[in-house]
Tab-separated table of C-alpha atoms in Angstrom:
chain	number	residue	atom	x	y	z
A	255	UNK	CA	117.709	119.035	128.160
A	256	UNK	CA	118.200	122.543	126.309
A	257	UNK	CA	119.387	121.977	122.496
A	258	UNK	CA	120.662	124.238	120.834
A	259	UNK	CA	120.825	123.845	116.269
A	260	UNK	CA	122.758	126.312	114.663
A	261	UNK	CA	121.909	126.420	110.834
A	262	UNK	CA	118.035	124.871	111.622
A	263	UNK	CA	116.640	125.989	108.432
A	264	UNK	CA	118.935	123.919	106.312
A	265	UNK	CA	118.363	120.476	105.222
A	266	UNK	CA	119.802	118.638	107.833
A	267	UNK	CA	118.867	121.454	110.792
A	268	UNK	CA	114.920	121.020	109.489
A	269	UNK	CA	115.331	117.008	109.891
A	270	UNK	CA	116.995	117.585	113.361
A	271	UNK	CA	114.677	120.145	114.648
A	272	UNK	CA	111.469	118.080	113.757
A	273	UNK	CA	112.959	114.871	115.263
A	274	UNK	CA	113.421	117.038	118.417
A	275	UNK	CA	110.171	118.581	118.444
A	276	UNK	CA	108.139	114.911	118.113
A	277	UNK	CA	110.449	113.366	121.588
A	278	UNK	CA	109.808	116.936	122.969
A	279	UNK	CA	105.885	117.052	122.681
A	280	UNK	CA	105.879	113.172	123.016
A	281	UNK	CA	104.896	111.979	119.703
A	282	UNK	CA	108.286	109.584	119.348
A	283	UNK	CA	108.117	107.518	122.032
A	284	UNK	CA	111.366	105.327	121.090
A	285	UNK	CA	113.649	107.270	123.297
A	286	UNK	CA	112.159	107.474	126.829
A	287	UNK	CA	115.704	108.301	128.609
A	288	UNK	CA	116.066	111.894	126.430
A	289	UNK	CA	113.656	114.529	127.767
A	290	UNK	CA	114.047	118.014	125.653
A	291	UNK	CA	112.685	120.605	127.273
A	292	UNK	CA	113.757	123.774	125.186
A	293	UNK	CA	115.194	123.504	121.330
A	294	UNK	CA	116.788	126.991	120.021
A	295	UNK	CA	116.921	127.104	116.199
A	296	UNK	CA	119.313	129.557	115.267
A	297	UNK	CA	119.330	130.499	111.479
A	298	UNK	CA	120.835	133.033	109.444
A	299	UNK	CA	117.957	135.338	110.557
A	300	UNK	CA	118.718	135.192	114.308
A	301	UNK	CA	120.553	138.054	116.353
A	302	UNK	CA	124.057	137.819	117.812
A	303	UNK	CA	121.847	138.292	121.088
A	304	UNK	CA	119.619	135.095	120.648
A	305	UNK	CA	123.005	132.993	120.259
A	306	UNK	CA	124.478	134.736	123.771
A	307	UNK	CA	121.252	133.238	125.194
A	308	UNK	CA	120.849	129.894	123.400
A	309	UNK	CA	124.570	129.341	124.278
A	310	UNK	CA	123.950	130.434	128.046
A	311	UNK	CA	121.447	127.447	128.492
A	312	UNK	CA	122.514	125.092	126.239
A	313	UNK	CA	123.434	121.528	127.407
A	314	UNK	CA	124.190	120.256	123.897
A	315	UNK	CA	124.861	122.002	120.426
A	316	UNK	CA	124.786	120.935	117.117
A	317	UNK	CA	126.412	123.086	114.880
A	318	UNK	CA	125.250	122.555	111.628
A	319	UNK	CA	125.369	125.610	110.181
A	320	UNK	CA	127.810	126.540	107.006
A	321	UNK	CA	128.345	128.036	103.404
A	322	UNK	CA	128.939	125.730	100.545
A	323	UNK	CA	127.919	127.155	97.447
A	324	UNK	CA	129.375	131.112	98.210
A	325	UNK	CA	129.659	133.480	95.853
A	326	UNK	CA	133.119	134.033	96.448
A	327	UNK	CA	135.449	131.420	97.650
A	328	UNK	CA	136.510	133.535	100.498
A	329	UNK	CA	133.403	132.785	101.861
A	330	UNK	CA	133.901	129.481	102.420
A	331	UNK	CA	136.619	130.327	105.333
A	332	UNK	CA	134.030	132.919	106.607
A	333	UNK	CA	131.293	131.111	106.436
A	334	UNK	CA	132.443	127.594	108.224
A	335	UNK	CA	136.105	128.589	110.236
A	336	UNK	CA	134.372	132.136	111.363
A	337	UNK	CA	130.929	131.040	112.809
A	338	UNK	CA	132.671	128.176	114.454
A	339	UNK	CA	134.836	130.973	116.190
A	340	UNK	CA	131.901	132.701	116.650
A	341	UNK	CA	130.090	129.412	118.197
A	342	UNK	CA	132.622	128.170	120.349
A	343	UNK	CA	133.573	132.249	121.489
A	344	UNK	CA	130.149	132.655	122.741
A	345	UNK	CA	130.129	129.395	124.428
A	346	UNK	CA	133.388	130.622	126.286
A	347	UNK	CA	131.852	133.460	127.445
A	348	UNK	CA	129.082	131.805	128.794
A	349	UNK	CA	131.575	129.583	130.584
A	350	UNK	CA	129.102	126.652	129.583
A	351	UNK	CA	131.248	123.330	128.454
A	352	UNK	CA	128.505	121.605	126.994
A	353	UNK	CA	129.057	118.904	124.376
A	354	UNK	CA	129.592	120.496	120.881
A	355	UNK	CA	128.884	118.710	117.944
A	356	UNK	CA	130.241	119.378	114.474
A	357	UNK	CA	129.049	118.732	111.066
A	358	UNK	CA	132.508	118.887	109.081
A	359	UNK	CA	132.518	116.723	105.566
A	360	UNK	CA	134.632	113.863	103.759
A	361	UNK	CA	135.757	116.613	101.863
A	362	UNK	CA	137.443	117.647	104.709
A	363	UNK	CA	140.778	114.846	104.160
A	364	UNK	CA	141.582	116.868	100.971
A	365	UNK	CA	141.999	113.344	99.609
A	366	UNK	CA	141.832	112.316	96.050
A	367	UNK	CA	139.216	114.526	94.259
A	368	UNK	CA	139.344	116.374	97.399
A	369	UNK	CA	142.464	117.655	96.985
A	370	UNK	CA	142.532	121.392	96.689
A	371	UNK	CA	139.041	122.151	97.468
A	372	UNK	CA	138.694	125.491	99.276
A	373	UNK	CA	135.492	124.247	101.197
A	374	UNK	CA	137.008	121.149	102.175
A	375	UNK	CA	139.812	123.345	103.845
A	376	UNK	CA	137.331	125.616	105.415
A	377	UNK	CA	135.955	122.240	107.116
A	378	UNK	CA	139.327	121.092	107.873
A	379	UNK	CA	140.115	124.698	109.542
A	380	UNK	CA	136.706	124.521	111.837
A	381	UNK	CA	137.875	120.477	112.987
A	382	UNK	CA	140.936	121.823	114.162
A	383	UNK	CA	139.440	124.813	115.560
A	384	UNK	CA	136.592	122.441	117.331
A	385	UNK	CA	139.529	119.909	118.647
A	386	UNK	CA	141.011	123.186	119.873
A	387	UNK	CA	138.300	124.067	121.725
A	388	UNK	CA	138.188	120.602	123.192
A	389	UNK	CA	141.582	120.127	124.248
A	390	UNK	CA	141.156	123.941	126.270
A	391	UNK	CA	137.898	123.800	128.263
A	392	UNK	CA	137.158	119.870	128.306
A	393	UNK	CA	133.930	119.835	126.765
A	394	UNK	CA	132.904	116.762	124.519
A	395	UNK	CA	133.553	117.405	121.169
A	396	UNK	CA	132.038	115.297	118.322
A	397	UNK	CA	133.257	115.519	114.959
A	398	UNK	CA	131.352	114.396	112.201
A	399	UNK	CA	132.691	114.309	108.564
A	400	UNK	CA	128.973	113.981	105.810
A	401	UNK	CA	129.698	111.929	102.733
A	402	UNK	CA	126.745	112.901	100.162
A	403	UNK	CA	123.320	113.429	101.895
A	404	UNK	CA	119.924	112.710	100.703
A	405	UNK	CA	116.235	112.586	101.647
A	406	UNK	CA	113.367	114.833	102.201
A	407	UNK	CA	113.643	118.484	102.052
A	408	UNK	CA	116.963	118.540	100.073
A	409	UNK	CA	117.712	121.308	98.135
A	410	UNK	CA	117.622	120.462	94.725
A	411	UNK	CA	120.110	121.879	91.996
A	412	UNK	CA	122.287	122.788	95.076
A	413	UNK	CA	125.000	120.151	96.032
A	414	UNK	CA	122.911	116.733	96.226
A	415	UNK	CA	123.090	114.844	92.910
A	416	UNK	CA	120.317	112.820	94.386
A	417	UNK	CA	118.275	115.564	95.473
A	418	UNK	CA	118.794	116.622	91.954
A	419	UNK	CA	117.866	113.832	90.298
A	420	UNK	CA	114.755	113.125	92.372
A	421	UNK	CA	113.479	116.636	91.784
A	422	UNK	CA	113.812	116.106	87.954
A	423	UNK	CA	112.236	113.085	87.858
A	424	UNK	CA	109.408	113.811	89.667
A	425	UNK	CA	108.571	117.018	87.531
A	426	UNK	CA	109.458	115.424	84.443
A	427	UNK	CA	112.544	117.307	83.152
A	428	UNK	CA	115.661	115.517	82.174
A	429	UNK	CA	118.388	114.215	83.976
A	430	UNK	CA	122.456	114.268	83.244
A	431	UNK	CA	124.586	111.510	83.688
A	432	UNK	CA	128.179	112.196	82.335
A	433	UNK	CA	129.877	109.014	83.469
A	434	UNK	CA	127.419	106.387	84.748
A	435	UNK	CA	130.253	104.064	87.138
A	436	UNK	CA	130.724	107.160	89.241
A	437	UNK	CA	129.697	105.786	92.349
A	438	UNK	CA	128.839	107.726	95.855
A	439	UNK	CA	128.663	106.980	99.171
A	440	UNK	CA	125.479	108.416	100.206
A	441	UNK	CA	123.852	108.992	103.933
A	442	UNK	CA	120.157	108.880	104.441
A	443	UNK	CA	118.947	111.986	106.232
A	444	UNK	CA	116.657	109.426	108.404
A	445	UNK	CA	120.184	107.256	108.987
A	446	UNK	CA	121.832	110.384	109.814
A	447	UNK	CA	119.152	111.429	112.386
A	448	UNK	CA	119.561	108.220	114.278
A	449	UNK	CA	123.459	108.983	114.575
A	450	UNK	CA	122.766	112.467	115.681
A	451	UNK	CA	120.310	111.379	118.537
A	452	UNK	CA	122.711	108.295	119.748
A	453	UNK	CA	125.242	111.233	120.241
A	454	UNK	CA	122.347	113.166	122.311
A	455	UNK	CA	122.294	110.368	124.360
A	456	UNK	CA	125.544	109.865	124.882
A	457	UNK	CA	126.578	106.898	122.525
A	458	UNK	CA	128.060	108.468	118.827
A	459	UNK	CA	129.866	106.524	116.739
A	460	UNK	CA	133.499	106.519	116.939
A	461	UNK	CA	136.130	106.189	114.399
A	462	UNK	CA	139.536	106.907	113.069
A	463	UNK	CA	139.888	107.320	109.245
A	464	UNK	CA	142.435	105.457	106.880
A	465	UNK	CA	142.110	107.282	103.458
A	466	UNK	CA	138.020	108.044	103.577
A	467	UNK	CA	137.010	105.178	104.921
A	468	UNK	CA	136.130	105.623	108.748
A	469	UNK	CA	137.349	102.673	110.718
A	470	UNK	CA	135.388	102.215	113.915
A	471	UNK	CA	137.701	102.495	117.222
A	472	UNK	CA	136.183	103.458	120.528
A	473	UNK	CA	139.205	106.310	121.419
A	474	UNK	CA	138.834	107.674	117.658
A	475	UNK	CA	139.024	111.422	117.489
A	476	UNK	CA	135.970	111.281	114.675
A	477	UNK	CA	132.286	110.158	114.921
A	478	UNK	CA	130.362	109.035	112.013
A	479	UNK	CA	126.707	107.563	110.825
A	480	UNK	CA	127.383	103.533	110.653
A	481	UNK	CA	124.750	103.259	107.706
A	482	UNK	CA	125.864	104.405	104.187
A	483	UNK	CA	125.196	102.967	101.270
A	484	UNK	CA	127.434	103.055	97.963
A	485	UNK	CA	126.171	103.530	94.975
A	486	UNK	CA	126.501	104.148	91.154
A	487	UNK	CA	124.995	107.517	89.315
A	488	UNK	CA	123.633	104.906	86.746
A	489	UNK	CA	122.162	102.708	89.379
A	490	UNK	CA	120.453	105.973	90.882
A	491	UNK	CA	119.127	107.193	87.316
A	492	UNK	CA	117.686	103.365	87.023
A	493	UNK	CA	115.860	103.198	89.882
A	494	UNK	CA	114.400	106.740	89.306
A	495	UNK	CA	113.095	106.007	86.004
A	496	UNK	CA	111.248	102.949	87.565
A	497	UNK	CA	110.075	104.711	90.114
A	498	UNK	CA	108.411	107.007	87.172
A	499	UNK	CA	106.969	105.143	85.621
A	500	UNK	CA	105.189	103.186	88.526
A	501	UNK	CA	101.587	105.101	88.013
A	502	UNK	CA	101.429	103.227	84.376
A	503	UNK	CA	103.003	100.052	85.050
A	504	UNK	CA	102.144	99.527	88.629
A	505	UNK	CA	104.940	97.724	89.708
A	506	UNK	CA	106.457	98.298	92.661
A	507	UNK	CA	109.968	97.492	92.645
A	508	UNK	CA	111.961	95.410	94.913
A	509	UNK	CA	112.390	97.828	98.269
A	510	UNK	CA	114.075	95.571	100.994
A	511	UNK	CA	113.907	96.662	104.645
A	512	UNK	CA	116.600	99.505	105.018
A	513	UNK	CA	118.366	99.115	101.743
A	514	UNK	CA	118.718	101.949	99.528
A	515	UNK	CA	115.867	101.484	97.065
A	516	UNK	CA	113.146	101.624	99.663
A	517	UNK	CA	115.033	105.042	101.026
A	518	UNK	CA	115.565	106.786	97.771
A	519	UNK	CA	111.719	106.046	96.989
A	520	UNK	CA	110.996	107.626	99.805
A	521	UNK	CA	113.274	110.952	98.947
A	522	UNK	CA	111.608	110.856	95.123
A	523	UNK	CA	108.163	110.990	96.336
A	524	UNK	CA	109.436	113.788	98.355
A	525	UNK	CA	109.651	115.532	95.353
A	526	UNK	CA	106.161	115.295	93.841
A	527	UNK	CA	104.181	117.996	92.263
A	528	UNK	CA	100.948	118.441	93.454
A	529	UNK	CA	99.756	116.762	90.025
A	530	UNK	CA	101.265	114.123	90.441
A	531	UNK	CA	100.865	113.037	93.963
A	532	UNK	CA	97.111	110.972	92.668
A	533	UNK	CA	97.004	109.075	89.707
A	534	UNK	CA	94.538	107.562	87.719
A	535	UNK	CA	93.971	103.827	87.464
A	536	UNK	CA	92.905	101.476	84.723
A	537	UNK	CA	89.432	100.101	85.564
A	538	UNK	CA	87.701	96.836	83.454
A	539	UNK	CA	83.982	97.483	83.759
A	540	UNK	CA	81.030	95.648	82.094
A	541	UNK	CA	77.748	95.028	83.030
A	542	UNK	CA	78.820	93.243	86.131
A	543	UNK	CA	80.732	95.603	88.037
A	544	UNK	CA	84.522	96.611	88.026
A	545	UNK	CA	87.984	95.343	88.143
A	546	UNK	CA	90.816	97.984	89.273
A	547	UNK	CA	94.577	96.362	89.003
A	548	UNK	CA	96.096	98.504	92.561
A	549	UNK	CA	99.941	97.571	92.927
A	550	UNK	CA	101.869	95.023	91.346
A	551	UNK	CA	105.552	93.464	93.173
A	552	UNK	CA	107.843	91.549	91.605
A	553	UNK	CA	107.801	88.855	94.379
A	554	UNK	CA	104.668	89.527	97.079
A	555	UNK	CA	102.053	89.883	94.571
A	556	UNK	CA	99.220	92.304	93.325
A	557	UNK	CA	96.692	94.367	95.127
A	558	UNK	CA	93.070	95.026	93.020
A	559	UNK	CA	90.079	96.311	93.948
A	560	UNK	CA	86.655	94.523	93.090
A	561	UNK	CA	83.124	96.186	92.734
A	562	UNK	CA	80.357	93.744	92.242
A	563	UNK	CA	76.992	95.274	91.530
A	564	UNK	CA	74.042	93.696	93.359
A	565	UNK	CA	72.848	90.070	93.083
A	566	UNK	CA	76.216	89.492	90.914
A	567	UNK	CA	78.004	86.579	90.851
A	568	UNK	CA	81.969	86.204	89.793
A	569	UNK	CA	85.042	84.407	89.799
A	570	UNK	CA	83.994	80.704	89.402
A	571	UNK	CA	87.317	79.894	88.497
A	572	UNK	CA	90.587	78.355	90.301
A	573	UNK	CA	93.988	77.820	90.439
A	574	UNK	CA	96.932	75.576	90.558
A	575	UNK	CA	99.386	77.605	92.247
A	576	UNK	CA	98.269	80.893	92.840
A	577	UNK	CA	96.179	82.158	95.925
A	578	UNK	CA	94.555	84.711	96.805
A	579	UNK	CA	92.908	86.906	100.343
A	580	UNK	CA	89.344	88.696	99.895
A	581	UNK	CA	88.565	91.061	102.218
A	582	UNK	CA	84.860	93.127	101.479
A	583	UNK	CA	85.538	96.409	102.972
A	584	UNK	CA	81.583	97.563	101.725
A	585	UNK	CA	78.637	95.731	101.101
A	586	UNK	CA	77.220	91.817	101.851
A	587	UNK	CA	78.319	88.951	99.985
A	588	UNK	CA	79.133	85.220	100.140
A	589	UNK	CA	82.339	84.046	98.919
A	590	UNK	CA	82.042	79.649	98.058
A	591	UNK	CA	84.904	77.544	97.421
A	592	UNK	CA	84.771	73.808	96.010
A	593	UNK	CA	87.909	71.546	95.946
A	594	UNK	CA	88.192	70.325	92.068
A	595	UNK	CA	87.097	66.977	92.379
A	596	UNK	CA	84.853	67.284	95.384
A	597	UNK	CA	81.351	68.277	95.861
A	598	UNK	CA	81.880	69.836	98.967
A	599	UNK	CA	81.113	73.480	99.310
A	600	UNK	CA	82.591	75.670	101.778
A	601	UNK	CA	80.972	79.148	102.495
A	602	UNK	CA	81.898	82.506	103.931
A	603	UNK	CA	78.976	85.333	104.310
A	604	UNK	CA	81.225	88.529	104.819
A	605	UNK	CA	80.772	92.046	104.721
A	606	UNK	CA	82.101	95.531	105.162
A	607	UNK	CA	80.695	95.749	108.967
A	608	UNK	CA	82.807	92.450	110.257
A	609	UNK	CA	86.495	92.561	108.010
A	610	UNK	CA	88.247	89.774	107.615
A	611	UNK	CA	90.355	88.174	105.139
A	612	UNK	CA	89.467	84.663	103.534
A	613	UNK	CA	91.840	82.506	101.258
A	614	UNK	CA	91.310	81.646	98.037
A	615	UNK	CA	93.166	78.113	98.387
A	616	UNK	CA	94.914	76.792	95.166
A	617	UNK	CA	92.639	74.025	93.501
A	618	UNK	CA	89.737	75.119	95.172
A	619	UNK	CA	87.072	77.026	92.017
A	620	UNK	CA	85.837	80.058	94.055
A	621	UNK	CA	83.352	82.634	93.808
A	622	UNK	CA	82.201	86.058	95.004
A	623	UNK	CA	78.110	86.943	95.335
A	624	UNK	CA	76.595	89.988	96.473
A	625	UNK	CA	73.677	89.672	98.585
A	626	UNK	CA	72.161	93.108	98.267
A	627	UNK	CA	69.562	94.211	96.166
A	628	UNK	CA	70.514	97.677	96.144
A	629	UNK	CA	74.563	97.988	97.560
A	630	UNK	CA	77.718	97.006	95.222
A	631	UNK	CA	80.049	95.064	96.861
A	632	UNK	CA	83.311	96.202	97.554
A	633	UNK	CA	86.077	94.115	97.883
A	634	UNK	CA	90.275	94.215	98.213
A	635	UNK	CA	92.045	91.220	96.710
A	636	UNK	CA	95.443	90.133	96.715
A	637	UNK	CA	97.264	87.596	94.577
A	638	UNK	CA	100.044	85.769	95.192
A	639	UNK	CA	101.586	86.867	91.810
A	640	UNK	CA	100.831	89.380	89.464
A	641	UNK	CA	98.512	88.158	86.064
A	642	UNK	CA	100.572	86.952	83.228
A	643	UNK	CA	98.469	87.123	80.286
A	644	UNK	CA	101.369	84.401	79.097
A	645	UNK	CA	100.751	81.811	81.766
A	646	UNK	CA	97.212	83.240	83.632
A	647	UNK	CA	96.910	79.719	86.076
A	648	UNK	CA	93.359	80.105	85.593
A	649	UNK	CA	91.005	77.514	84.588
A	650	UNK	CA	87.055	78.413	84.561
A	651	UNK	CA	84.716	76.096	86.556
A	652	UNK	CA	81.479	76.803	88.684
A	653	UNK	CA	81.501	76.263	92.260
């Protein structure tokens, strides 16, 4: 299959293009039924000749491209009704009735705040002409109207509060939040990519809309992405300024499978300066070795890495509730664990040739002991729960 992105160097053209190139060169393996042989990027840069002979082969086009922050609003027609003229012209010519898709916007209904925007009647214009087209030569047409986009490689200080914000954040300069209960209904560029390739294949989203809301119907004239997410500017700024401050707190904060924490963490690390991308972290030496807190979660736990320096013995402690898994990823050492009560000792000789992970059981005093005379030994540890200073759950006692 020959693909065809107009507007490929903007955000979501650079998202598409990539996705295309890892199922072209076989590096995404989740689609085996779409096979993309050629992908023609057409930017702002390319000549009225290279879209004559991207159109000519094309068997699907996704016509991203567009003006939305012109100079003059005259542009806006230009930029969004006139290319699509241009687009669909071209295609004529070529006599090729490929599926066309079209990346129109919510502002397109000219509904509430909408109302009177002269790019949201640019997009209207280009729908129209696209259903147009549709109605004349029979090709597929797939209209998609964007509600607020975010993710990696979004301009910032463009038209994406959230790019905005991230970009901000991550390079420490301030953020402005005039009303925080605005809320948005944002798309994740990654959601968004997932829509665009079902419609590759054959299987978009369809919809009618009542007011903005699309409402999913099989013969609907409109397509859209199935996953947004809705969400307050002072939610957004909140979860930023966590995200911030992670490096010096070390908490992680609660990022659920698909929900929109664990994407917009994602887009704000997008966003880091090259300073910023290592940190340091708080080490507790003594004579003994080293102690380095990793990651801390609000419900799975902390991550720490332990050096012991050779013939060193610690832990001999335990606890009621909490456990723990030690994994030596360097080194040779012998981890012993006694039930309270018991005399029983069970041992573990482990090292960094043969990992595996052993549990620290609850009421069961513990220690670590490197066996080499010359090699620290190295060793990842996670706890159940993060150390409370407050309530620690842990009682000294020698194995």
């Amino acid at each position: 299959m020959n693909v065809l992105i107009t507007g490929a160097g903007g955000f979501v053209g650079r998202n598409l293009t990539e996705a295309l190139k890892n199922l072209r060169d076989g590096k995404d393996r989740t689609r085996p039924g779409l096979q993309i042989d050629e992908i023609d990027e057409y930017t702002r840069a390319s000549t009225p000749e290279e879209l004559e002979r991207a159109c000519a082969r094309a068997d699907f086009v996704f016509n991203l491209a567009g003006v939305n922050r012109p100079k003059e609003p005259g542009e806006f027609m230009e930029g969004n009704f006139g290319f699509a003229q241009t687009l669909l012209d071209t295609l004529r010519r070529q006599q090729n009735p490929c599926p066309v898709l079209l990346a129109s916007s919510v502002q397109a209904s000219l509904l509430g705040r909408y109302a009177g925007s002269a790019y949201g009647r640019s997009k209207l214009a280009g729908e129209e002409l696209f259903f147009r087209y549709g109605e004349e030569t029979g090709a597929q047409v797939l209209v998609y109207r964007f509600p607020n986009l975010f993710g990696k490689w979004c301009r910032p200080n463009y038209n994406s509060a959230v790019a905005t914000f991230c970009y901000n954040m991550a390079n420490g300069l301030p953020i402005r939040v005039d009303d925080p209960d605005t809320e948005l209904e944002l798309l994740y560029i990654d959601d968004l990519m997932e829509e665009l390739l079902d419609a590759l294949e054959g299987r978009p989203h369809r919809c009618r809309y009542a007011g903005l809301t699309p409402v999913p119907d099989e013969k609907g004239p409109y397509c859209y992405a199935p996953i947004t997410h809705k969400v307050t500017l002072g939610r957004i700024a909140a979860l930023l300024e966590r995200f911030r401050a992670q490096p010096e707190t070390l908490l992680m904060p609660e990022i659920p499978a698909g929900s929109f924490e664990k994407k917009l963490y994602a887009a704000y690390l997008s966003y880091l300066p090259r300073e910023k991308v290592a940190f340091p972290l708080k080490t507790h030496a003594d004579g003994r070795g080293s102690f380095t807190e990793l990651l801390k979660t609000e419900s799975c736990g902390q991550f720490s890495v332990n050096i012991s320096r050779p013939g060193v013995t610690k832990g001999q402690h335990w606890h009621q509730s909490k456990w723990e898994f030690f994994m030596v990823v360097s080194g040779r050492g012998l981890i012993r664990e006694r039930r309270i009560g018991s005399a029983e000792v069970l041992e573990f000789e482990v090292s960094g040739e043969k990992l595996q992970a052993v549990h620290m059981l609850p009421g069961y005093t513990h220690s670590l002991v490197n066996l080499s005379d010359t090699e620290n030994l190295v060793t990842l540890m996670w706890a159940s729960e993060p150390f409370d200073p407050a309530r620690p759950d842990t009682y000294a006692e020698e194995v």
